[in-house]
Short mmCIF file of C-alpha atoms in Angstrom, two decimals:
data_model
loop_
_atom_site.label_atom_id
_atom_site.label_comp_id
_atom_site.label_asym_id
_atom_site.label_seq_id
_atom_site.Cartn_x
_atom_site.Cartn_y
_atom_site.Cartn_z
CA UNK A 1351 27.40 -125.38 30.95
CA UNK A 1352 26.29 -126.49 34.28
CA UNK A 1353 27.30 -130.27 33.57
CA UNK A 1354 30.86 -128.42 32.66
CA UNK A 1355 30.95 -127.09 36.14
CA UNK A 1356 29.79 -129.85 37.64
CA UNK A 1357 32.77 -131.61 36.05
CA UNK A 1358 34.83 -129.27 37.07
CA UNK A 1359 34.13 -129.55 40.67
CA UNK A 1360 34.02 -133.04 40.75
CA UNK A 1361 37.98 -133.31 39.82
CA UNK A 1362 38.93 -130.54 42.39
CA UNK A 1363 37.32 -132.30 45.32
CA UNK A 1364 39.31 -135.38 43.73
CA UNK A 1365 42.21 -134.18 44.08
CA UNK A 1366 43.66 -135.47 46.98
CA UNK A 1367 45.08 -132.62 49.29
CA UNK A 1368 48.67 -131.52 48.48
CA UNK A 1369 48.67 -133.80 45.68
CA UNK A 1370 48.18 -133.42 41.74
CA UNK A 1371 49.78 -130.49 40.41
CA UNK A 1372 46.60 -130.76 37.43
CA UNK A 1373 45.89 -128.19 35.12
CA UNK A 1374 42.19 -128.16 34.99
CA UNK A 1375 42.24 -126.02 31.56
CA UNK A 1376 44.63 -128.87 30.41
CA UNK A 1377 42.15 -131.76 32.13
CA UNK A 1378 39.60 -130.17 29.86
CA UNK A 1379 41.60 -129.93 26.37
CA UNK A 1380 42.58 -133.49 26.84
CA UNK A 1381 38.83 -134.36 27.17
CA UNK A 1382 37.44 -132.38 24.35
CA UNK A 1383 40.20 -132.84 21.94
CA UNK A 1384 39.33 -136.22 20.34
CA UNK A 1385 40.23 -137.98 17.37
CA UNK A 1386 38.07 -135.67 14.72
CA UNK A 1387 40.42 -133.05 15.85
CA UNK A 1388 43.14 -134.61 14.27
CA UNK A 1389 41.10 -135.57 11.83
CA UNK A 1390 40.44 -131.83 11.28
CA UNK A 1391 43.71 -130.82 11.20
CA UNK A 1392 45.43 -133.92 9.26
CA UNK A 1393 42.94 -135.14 6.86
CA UNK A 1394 43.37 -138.06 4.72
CA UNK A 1395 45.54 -135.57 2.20
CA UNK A 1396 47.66 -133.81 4.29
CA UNK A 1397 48.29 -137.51 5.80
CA UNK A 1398 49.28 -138.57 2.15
CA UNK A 1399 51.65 -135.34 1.94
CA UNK A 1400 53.16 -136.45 5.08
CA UNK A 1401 54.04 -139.57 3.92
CA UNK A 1402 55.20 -138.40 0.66
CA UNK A 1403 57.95 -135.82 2.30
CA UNK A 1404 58.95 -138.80 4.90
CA UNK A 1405 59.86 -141.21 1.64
CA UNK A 1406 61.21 -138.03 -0.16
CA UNK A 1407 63.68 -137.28 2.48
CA UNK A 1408 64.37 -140.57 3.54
CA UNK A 1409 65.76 -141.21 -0.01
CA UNK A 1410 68.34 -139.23 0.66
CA UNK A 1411 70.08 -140.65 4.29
CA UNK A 1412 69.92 -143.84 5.28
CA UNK A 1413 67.80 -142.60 8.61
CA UNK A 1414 63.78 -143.54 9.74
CA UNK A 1415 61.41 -140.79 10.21
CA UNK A 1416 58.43 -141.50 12.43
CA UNK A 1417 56.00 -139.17 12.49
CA UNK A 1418 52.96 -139.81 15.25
CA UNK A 1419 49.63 -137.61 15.93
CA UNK A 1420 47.47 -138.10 18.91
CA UNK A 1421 44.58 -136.50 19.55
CA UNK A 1422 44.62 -136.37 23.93
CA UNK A 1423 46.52 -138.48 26.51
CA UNK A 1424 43.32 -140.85 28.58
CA UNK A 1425 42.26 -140.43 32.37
CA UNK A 1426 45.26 -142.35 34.04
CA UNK A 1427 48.02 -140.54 31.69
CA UNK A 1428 46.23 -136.71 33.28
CA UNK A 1429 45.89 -137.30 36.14
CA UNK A 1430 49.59 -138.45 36.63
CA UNK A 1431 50.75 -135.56 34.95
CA UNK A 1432 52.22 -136.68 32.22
CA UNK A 1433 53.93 -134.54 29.52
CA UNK A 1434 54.10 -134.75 26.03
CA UNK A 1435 57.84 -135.54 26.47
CA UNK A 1436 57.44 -138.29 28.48
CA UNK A 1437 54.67 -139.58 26.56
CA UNK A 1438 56.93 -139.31 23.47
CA UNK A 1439 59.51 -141.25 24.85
CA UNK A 1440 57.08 -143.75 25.17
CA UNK A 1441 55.63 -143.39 21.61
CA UNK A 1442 59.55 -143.65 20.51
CA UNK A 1443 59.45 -147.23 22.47
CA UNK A 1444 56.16 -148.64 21.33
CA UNK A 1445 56.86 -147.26 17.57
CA UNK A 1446 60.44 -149.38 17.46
CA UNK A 1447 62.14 -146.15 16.20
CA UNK A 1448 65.14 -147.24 18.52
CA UNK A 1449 65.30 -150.54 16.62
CA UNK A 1450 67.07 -149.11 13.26
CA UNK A 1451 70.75 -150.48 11.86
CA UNK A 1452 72.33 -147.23 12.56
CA UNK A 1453 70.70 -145.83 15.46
CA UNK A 1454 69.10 -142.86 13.86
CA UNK A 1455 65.59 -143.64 13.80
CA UNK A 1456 64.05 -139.97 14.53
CA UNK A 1457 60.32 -139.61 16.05
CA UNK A 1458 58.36 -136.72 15.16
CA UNK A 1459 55.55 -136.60 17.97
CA UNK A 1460 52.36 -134.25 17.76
CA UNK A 1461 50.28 -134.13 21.31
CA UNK A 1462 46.88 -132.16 19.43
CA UNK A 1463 45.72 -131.49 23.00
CA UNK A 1464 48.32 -129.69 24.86
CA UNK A 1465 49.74 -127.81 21.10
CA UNK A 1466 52.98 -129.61 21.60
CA UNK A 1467 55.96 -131.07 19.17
CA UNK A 1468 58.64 -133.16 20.33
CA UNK A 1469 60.93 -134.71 18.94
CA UNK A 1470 62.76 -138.07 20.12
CA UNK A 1471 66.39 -138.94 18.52
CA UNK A 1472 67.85 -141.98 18.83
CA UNK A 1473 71.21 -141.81 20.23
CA UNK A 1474 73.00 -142.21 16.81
CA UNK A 1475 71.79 -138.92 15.40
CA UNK A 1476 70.97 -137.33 18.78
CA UNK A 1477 74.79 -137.15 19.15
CA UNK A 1478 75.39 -135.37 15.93
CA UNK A 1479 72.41 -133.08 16.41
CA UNK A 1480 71.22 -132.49 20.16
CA UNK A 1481 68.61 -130.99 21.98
CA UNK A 1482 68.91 -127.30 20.49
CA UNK A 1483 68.47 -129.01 17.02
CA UNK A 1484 65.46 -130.61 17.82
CA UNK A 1485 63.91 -128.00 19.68
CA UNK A 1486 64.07 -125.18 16.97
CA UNK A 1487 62.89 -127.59 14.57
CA UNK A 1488 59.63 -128.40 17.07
CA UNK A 1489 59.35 -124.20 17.58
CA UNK A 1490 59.46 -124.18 13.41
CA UNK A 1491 56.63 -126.86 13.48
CA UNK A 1492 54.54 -125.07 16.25
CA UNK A 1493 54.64 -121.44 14.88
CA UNK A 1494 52.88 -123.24 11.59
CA UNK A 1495 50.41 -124.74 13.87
CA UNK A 1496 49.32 -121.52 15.99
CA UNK A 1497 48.47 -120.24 12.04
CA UNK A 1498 46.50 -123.01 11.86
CA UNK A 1499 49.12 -124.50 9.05
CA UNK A 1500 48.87 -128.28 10.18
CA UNK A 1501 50.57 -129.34 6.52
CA UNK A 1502 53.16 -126.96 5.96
CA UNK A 1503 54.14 -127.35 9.53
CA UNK A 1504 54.18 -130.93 9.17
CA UNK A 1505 56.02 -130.67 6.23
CA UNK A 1506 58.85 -128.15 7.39
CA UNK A 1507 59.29 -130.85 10.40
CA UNK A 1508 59.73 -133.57 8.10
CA UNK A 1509 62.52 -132.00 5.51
CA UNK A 1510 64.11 -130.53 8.73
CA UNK A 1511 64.52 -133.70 9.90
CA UNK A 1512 65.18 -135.00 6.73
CA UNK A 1513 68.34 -132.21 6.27
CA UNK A 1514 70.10 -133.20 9.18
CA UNK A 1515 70.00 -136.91 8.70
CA UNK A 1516 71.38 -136.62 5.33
CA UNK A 1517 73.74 -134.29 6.76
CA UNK A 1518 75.11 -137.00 8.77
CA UNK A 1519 73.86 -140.21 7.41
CA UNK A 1520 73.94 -139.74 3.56
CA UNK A 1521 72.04 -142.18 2.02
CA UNK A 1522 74.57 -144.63 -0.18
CA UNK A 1523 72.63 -147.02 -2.60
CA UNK A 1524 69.52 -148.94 -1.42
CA UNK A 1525 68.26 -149.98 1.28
CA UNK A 1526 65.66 -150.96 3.20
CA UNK A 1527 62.59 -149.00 4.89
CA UNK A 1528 62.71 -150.13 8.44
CA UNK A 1529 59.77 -148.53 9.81
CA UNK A 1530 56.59 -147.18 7.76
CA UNK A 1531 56.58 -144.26 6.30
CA UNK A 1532 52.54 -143.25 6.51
CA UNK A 1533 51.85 -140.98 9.92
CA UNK A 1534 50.48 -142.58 12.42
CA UNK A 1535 47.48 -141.11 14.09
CA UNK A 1536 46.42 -142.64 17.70
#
């Protein structure tokens, strides 16, 4: 406990006066929240049933489900603040969800740490859904999580997802799978 507070008072006195807006119960869930936390939460199986319910539902629209887990954001990511928005705008970027025929690549982002969804459209099914869309099906996920119902909340997010694509991209004979469909953790 005293190497906790020691911590503790080492990042306030690093803090540079007037500056850092950081959350030190925040600092401290991104440090203790590692991978075996996901690994708790999303074992191999629920992993599997993930990727089962993204290939389900992307049999029926010719959309990409991403779906991405990490664990904590590192030292530089903290301490500049960084939400789990921004970050999964980033995630959207480095996962090539963006990079699909029709523009409706969809990323389904989990930040374990800070207990956050988001979800990142691209602009093809963004403009047919929007922000409100998204958001109630993130509060769907969350309320799972806070039961501590990491599948089923996974799952709801997935055939949410997967009910407004094939609302407006019905799938129409094959095609092909332009970005994996196994969860990602990182």
């Amino acid at each position: 406990m005293v190497g906790v507070a020691v911590a503790a008072a080492w990042v306030a006195a690093a803090v540079p006066p007037g500056g850092g807006d950081m959350d030190l119960g925040r600092f401290f869930r991104h440090i203790f929240t590692g991978r075996a936390a996901v690994l708790a939460a999303f074992p191999a199986s629920t992993l599997d049933a993930i990727e089962r319910a993204v290939r389900e539902a992307e049999a029926t629209h010719s959309g990409q489900i991403r779906v991405v887990i990490e664990a904590s954001l590192d030292g530089p990511r903290l301490w500049a603040n960084e939400t789990a928005r921004e970050r999964a705008i980033e995630v959207f970027s480095l996962m090539r969800v963006w990079d699909t025929e029709h523009n409706n690549g969809v990323l389904i982002y989990l930040l374990m740490a800070d207990r956050d969804v988001e979800i990142v459209a691209d602009r093809g099914i963004h403009g047919h859904c929007g922000a409100e869309t998204w958001e109630t099906v993130c509060r769907e996920m969350e309320r799972h999580f806070r039961e501590g119902r990491f599948e089923a909340g996974a799952l709801a997010g997935v055939r949410a997802v997967g009910a407004h694509l094939a609302r407006h991209y019905p799938g129409t004979g094959p095609r092909a799978n332009e970005l994996p469909d196994r969860p990602v953790v990182i």
